[in-house]
Amino acid sequence: MARKHWLMKSEEDEYSIDHLQSDGTTRWVGVRNYEARNLMRDEMSPGDRILYYHSNAKPSGVAGIAEVASESYPDPTQFDPDSRYHDPKASKEEPRWFLVDVRFVERFPRVVPLSEIKADEGLSEMVLVKRMRLSVQPVRKAEFEKVREMAEQGD
DNA sequence: GCCAACGTTGGC
DNA sequence: GCCAACGTTGGC
């Protein structure tokens, strides 16, 4: 099956690509949006490529590439009363929230800012541009490659 | 820090 | 099942 492409957002202060690089692989805990969950649970496969996006950053933008490193499985933080991601309505018999592991692949030589992505005609259909507030989203292969080229080109 | 967008919750 | 209230995301 063909490899798919995604974009995943992380607050730079919270978990930046540098942090992912030093960890190597991480569990993508804390997604509490059903659409994002469904994508991780049903659509992602190991080896799929991910544009790693820094939100709440200066500037916000795509900072590098990661890859899906596991099949989906229940997010363990939903069961943990001490976690900020605890969900009292979830149980181990009926988990609500799923995640995948994410592995570092590369850090771009520069962040591709959202403003440049918005300004690029070829990227006007990106989910990132058209919809707010979706932290896991599909990306077309051509969009993925274009953003990577923009990172290499400098500004 | 402001605030618009928008997903979720809960009363009815 | 509607929809107002509420909470969160995330750009700026």
Short mmCIF file of C-alpha atoms (C1' of nucleotides) in Angstrom, two decimals:
data_model
loop_
_atom_site.label_atom_id
_atom_site.label_comp_id
_atom_site.label_asym_id
_atom_site.label_seq_id
_atom_site.Cartn_x
_atom_site.Cartn_y
_atom_site.Cartn_z
CA MET A 1 0.00 0.00 0.00
CA ALA A 2 1.22 3.47 -0.84
CA ARG A 3 2.76 5.50 1.90
CA LYS A 4 0.53 8.30 3.15
CA HIS A 5 1.48 11.78 4.25
CA TRP A 6 0.38 13.73 7.29
CA LEU A 7 0.92 16.90 9.23
CA MET A 8 1.01 16.87 13.02
CA LYS A 9 1.06 19.93 15.21
CA SER A 10 2.89 20.33 18.46
CA GLU A 11 3.32 23.45 20.54
CA GLU A 12 6.95 24.39 20.28
CA ASP A 13 7.20 25.10 24.00
CA GLU A 14 5.60 21.79 24.80
CA TYR A 15 7.33 19.33 22.52
CA SER A 16 9.53 20.69 19.74
CA ILE A 17 11.25 18.79 16.96
CA ASP A 18 14.50 19.11 18.91
CA HIS A 19 12.83 17.32 21.75
CA LEU A 20 11.67 14.59 19.38
CA GLN A 21 15.16 14.32 17.94
CA SER A 22 16.67 13.72 21.36
CA ASP A 23 13.96 11.21 22.28
CA GLY A 24 14.11 9.46 18.90
CA THR A 25 10.58 8.10 19.20
CA THR A 26 7.62 9.30 21.24
CA ARG A 27 4.02 8.39 21.96
CA TRP A 28 1.72 11.02 20.48
CA VAL A 29 -0.31 11.40 23.68
CA GLY A 30 -3.06 13.87 24.36
CA VAL A 31 -5.02 14.14 21.12
CA ARG A 32 -8.63 14.67 22.19
CA ASN A 33 -10.31 15.46 18.93
CA TYR A 34 -12.33 12.74 17.24
CA GLU A 35 -11.33 13.52 13.70
CA ALA A 36 -7.65 13.53 14.58
CA ARG A 37 -8.15 10.34 16.55
CA ASN A 38 -9.85 8.61 13.64
CA LEU A 39 -6.97 9.46 11.36
CA MET A 40 -4.44 8.00 13.76
CA ARG A 41 -6.55 4.98 14.62
CA ASP A 42 -7.79 4.08 11.14
CA GLU A 43 -5.61 5.65 8.51
CA MET A 44 -2.01 5.75 9.65
CA SER A 45 0.50 3.01 8.95
CA PRO A 46 4.10 2.57 10.07
CA GLY A 47 6.40 4.33 7.65
CA ASP A 48 3.94 7.10 6.71
CA ARG A 49 5.70 10.47 6.57
CA ILE A 50 4.75 13.42 8.76
CA LEU A 51 5.34 17.15 8.41
CA TYR A 52 6.22 18.23 11.94
CA TYR A 53 4.53 21.55 12.66
CA HIS A 54 5.33 23.94 15.50
CA SER A 55 2.26 25.82 16.69
CA ASN A 56 2.35 28.76 19.09
CA ALA A 57 5.84 29.44 17.81
CA LYS A 58 7.71 32.42 16.45
CA PRO A 59 7.01 31.89 13.70
CA SER A 60 4.68 28.91 13.56
CA GLY A 61 5.55 26.57 10.74
CA VAL A 62 6.86 23.23 9.57
CA ALA A 63 10.11 22.39 11.32
CA GLY A 64 10.98 18.99 9.90
CA ILE A 65 9.90 15.47 9.14
CA ALA A 66 8.89 12.54 11.29
CA GLU A 67 7.37 9.15 10.55
CA VAL A 68 4.71 6.89 11.96
CA ALA A 69 6.53 4.30 14.04
CA SER A 70 3.78 1.95 15.23
CA GLU A 71 0.27 0.72 14.63
CA SER A 72 -2.34 2.66 16.58
CA TYR A 73 -3.13 1.67 20.17
CA PRO A 74 -5.05 3.21 23.08
CA ASP A 75 -3.54 6.38 24.56
CA PRO A 76 -2.56 5.27 28.07
CA THR A 77 -2.94 8.77 29.52
CA GLN A 78 -6.73 8.55 29.19
CA PHE A 79 -6.76 5.94 32.00
CA ASP A 80 -4.46 7.86 34.35
CA PRO A 81 -6.31 10.01 36.90
CA ASP A 82 -3.15 12.01 37.51
CA SER A 83 -2.68 12.90 33.86
CA ARG A 84 -3.87 16.16 32.40
CA TYR A 85 -5.21 14.01 29.57
CA HIS A 86 -7.27 11.77 31.84
CA ASP A 87 -10.72 10.96 30.46
CA PRO A 88 -13.13 9.64 33.12
CA LYS A 89 -15.45 8.33 30.41
CA ALA A 90 -12.81 6.07 28.93
CA SER A 91 -12.15 2.54 30.15
CA LYS A 92 -9.66 -0.12 29.17
CA GLU A 93 -12.54 -2.19 27.84
CA GLU A 94 -13.75 0.74 25.78
CA PRO A 95 -10.91 3.15 25.13
CA ARG A 96 -11.85 6.41 23.49
CA TRP A 97 -8.48 7.78 22.44
CA PHE A 98 -5.87 6.21 20.23
CA LEU A 99 -2.40 7.23 19.22
CA VAL A 100 0.62 6.15 17.25
CA ASP A 101 4.30 6.34 18.03
CA VAL A 102 6.18 9.01 16.09
CA ARG A 103 9.86 8.79 15.15
CA PHE A 104 12.22 11.62 14.28
CA VAL A 105 13.42 11.67 10.67
CA GLU A 106 14.93 15.06 9.90
CA ARG A 107 15.07 18.64 11.01
CA PHE A 108 14.71 21.19 8.23
CA PRO A 109 17.55 23.68 7.70
CA ARG A 110 14.93 26.32 8.43
CA VAL A 111 11.32 26.43 9.58
CA VAL A 112 8.86 26.94 6.73
CA PRO A 113 6.55 29.56 8.20
CA LEU A 114 2.78 29.36 7.93
CA SER A 115 2.80 32.75 6.20
CA GLU A 116 4.81 31.30 3.29
CA ILE A 117 2.58 28.28 3.05
CA LYS A 118 -0.48 30.52 2.95
CA ALA A 119 1.13 32.70 0.29
CA ASP A 120 1.95 29.78 -2.02
CA GLU A 121 -0.69 29.19 -4.66
CA GLY A 122 0.17 25.53 -4.97
CA LEU A 123 -0.54 24.99 -1.29
CA SER A 124 -3.87 26.77 -1.09
CA GLU A 125 -5.76 23.51 -0.71
CA MET A 126 -3.76 22.30 2.27
CA VAL A 127 -5.90 21.38 5.25
CA LEU A 128 -3.53 23.51 7.31
CA VAL A 129 -4.62 26.57 5.35
CA LYS A 130 -8.30 25.77 4.97
CA ARG A 131 -9.15 24.59 8.46
CA MET A 132 -8.13 25.74 11.85
CA ARG A 133 -7.74 23.65 14.92
CA LEU A 134 -7.02 20.20 13.57
CA SER A 135 -3.80 18.91 15.03
CA VAL A 136 -3.53 15.76 12.91
CA GLN A 137 -4.34 16.11 9.26
CA PRO A 138 -3.77 14.51 5.85
CA VAL A 139 -1.33 16.08 3.39
CA ARG A 140 -1.08 15.35 -0.33
CA LYS A 141 2.22 13.96 -1.56
CA ALA A 142 2.78 17.00 -3.80
CA GLU A 143 2.16 19.31 -0.85
CA PHE A 144 4.59 17.35 1.28
CA GLU A 145 7.30 17.57 -1.37
CA LYS A 146 6.66 21.26 -1.95
CA VAL A 147 7.06 22.15 1.71
CA ARG A 148 10.26 20.13 1.85
CA GLU A 149 11.61 22.04 -1.16
CA MET A 150 10.72 25.35 0.47
CA ALA A 151 12.74 24.34 3.51
CA GLU A 152 15.78 23.61 1.34
CA GLN A 153 15.47 26.78 -0.70
CA GLY A 154 15.92 29.15 2.17
CA ASP A 155 13.72 32.18 1.77
"C1'" DG B 1 -2.79 38.56 25.92
"C1'" DC B 2 -6.60 38.97 22.71
"C1'" DC B 3 -9.99 36.86 20.39
"C1'" DA B 4 -12.08 34.28 16.32
"C1'" DA B 5 -13.05 29.74 15.00
"C1'" DC B 6 -15.15 25.90 16.15
"C1'" DG B 7 -15.64 21.31 18.64
"C1'" DT B 8 -18.05 19.52 22.75
"C1'" DT B 9 -21.38 19.35 26.43
"C1'" DG B 10 -25.66 19.29 28.48
"C1'" DG B 11 -30.37 21.27 29.33
"C1'" DC B 12 -34.58 21.00 27.44
"C1'" DG C 1 -32.07 16.61 18.19
"C1'" DC C 2 -31.52 21.62 18.79
"C1'" DC C 3 -28.67 25.06 20.24
"C1'" DA C 4 -26.61 28.14 23.83
"C1'" DA C 5 -22.87 28.01 26.83
"C1'" DC C 6 -18.49 26.74 27.40
"C1'" DG C 7 -13.69 25.45 26.62
"C1'" DT C 8 -9.76 25.03 23.63
"C1'" DT C 9 -6.78 25.92 19.70
"C1'" DG C 10 -3.69 28.63 17.78
"C1'" DG C 11 -2.57 32.91 14.82
"C1'" DC C 12 -1.28 37.30 15.57
#
